[in-house]
mmCIF file of C-alpha atoms in Angstrom:
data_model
loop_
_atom_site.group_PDB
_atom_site.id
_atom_site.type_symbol
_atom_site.label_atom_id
_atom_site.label_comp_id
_atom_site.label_asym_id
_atom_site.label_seq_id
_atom_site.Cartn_x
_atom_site.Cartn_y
_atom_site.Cartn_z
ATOM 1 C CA UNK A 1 4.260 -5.615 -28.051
ATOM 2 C CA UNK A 2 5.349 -7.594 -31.005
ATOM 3 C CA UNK A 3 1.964 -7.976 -32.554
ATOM 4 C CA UNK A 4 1.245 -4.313 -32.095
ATOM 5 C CA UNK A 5 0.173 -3.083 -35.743
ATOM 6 C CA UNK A 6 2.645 -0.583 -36.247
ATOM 7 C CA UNK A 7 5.453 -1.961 -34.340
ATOM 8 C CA UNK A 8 8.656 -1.494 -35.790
ATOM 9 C CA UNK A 9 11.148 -4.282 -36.780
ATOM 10 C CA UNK A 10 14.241 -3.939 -33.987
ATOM 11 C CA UNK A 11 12.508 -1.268 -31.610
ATOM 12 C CA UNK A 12 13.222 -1.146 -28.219
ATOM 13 C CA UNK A 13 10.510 -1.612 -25.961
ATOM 14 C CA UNK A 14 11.942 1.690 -24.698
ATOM 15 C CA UNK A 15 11.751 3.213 -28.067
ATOM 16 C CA UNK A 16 8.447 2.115 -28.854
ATOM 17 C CA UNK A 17 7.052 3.678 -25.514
ATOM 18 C CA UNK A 18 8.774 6.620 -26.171
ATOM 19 C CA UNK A 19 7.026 6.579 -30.035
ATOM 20 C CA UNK A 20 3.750 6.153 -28.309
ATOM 21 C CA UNK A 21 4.047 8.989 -26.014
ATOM 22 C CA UNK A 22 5.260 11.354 -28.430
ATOM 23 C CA UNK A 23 1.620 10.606 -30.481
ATOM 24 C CA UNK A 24 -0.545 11.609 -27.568
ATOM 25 C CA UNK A 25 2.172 13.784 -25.362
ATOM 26 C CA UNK A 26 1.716 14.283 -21.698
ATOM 27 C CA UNK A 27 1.434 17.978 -20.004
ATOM 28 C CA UNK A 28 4.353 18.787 -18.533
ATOM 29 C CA UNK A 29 3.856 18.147 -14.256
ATOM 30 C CA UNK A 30 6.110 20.044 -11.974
ATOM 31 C CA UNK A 31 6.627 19.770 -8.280
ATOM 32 C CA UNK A 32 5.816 22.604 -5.967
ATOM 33 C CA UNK A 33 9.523 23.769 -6.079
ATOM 34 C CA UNK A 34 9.405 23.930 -9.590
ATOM 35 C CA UNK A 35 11.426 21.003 -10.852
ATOM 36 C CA UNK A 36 9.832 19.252 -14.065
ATOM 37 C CA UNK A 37 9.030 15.503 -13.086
ATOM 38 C CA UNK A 38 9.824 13.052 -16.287
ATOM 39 C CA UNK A 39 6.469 10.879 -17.330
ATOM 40 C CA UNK A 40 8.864 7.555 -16.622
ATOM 41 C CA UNK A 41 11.622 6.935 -14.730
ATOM 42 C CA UNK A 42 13.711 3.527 -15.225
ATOM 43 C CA UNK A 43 16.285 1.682 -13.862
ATOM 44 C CA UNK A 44 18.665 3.982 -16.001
ATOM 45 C CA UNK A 45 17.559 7.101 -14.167
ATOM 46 C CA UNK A 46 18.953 5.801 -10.624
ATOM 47 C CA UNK A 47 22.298 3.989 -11.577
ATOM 48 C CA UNK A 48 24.291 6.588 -9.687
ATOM 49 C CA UNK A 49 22.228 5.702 -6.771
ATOM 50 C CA UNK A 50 23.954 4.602 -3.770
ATOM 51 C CA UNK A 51 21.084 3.286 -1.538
ATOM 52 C CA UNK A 52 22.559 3.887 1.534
ATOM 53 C CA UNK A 53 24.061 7.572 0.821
ATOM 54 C CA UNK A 54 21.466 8.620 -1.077
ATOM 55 C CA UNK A 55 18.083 6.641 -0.141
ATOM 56 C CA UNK A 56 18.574 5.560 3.285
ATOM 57 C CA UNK A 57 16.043 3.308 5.424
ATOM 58 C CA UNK A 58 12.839 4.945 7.124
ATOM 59 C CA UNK A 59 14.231 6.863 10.285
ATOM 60 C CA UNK A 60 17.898 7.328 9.152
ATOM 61 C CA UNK A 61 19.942 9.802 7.859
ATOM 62 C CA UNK A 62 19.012 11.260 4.952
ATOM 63 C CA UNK A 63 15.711 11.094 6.339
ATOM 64 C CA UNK A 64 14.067 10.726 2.259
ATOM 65 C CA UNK A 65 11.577 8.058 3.419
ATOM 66 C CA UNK A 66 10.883 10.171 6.502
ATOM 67 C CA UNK A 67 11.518 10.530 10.185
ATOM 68 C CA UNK A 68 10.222 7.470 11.827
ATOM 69 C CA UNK A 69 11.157 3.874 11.154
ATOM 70 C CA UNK A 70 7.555 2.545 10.894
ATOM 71 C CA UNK A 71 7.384 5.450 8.644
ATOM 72 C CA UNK A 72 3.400 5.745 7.805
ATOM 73 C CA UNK A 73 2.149 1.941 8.700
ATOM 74 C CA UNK A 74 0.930 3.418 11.597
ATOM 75 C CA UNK A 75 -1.021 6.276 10.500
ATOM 76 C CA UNK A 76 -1.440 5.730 6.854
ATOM 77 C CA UNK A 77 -2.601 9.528 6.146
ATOM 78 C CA UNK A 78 -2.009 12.794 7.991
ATOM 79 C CA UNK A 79 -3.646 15.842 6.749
ATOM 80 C CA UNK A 80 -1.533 19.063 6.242
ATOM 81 C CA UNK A 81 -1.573 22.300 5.393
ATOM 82 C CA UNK A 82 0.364 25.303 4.224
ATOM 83 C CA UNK A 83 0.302 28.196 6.000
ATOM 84 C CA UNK A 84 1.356 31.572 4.735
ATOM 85 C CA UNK A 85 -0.036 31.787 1.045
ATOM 86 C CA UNK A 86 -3.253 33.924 2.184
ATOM 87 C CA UNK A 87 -3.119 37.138 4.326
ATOM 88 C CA UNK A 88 -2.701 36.468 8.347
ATOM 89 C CA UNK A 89 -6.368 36.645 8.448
ATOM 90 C CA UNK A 90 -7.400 33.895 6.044
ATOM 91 C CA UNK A 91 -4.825 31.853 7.812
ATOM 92 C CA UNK A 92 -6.589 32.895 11.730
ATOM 93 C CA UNK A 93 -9.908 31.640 10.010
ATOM 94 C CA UNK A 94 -9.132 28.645 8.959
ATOM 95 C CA UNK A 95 -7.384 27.598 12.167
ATOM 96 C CA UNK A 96 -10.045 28.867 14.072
ATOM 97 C CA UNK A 97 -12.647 27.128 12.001
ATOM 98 C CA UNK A 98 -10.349 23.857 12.170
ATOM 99 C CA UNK A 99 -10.244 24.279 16.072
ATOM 100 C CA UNK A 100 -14.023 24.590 15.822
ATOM 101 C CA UNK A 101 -15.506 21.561 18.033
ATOM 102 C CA UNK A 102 -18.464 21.255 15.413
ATOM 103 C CA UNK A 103 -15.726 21.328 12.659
ATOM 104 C CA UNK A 104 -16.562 17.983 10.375
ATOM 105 C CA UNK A 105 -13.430 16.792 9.489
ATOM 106 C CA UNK A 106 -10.831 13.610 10.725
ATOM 107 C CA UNK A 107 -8.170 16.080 12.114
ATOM 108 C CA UNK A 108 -7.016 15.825 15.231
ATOM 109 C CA UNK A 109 -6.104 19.599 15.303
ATOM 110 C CA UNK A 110 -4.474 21.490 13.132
ATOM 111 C CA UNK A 111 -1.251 20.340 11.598
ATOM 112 C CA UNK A 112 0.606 22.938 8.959
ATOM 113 C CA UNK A 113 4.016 23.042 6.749
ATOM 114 C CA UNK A 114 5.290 26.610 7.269
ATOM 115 C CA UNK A 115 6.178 28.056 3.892
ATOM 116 C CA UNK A 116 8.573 31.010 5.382
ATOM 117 C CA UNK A 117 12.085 28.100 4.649
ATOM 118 C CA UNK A 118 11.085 27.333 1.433
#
């Protein structure tokens, strides 16, 4: 903001953000594959971005915004798992203990991402 104390005569709001951040820096966040996610992402960041190619609608090939066209309106939150980081036991107990009729929880049985593709 212009009447921001230490603002600097002909910075970039970009510039100034970027001065800002680099005071109090951010831990670095990675996704469970690994890949380092930036702390912004602009316009500049998706100009190679073809929306049909690359984005897609809900329901359509590439399938990024998922596999149905509603996409989540329906069912706003699903609750999933991975399977395969504990032994084969762990993973029988907590199925069984998800399967459990007395088991508190909203599932409606168990649902699981199987790790064995990535």
């Amino acid at each position: 903001m212009a009447h921001e104390a230490n603002a600097q005569p002909h910075e970039t709001t970009r510039a100034r953000w970027q001065r800002r951040l680099a005071a109090r820096p951010l831990p670095p966040v990675h996704t469970t594959w690994g890949m380092e996610v930036a702390p912004l992402y602009t316009p500049e960041d998706v100009q190679q971005v073809e929306y049909a190619r690359d984005l897609g609608y809900p329901g359509e090939f590439p399938f990024t915004r998922g596999v149905y066209p509603s996409m989540y309106r329906g069912r706003l939150w699903t609750f999933r798992e991975y399977a395969g980081f504990g032994t084969a036991e762990d993973t029988n107990t907590r199925y069984h203990a998800l399967l459990d009729p007395g088991h508190d929880g909203p599932e409606r049985g168990p649902g699981s991402a199987h790790t064995d593709w990535l």
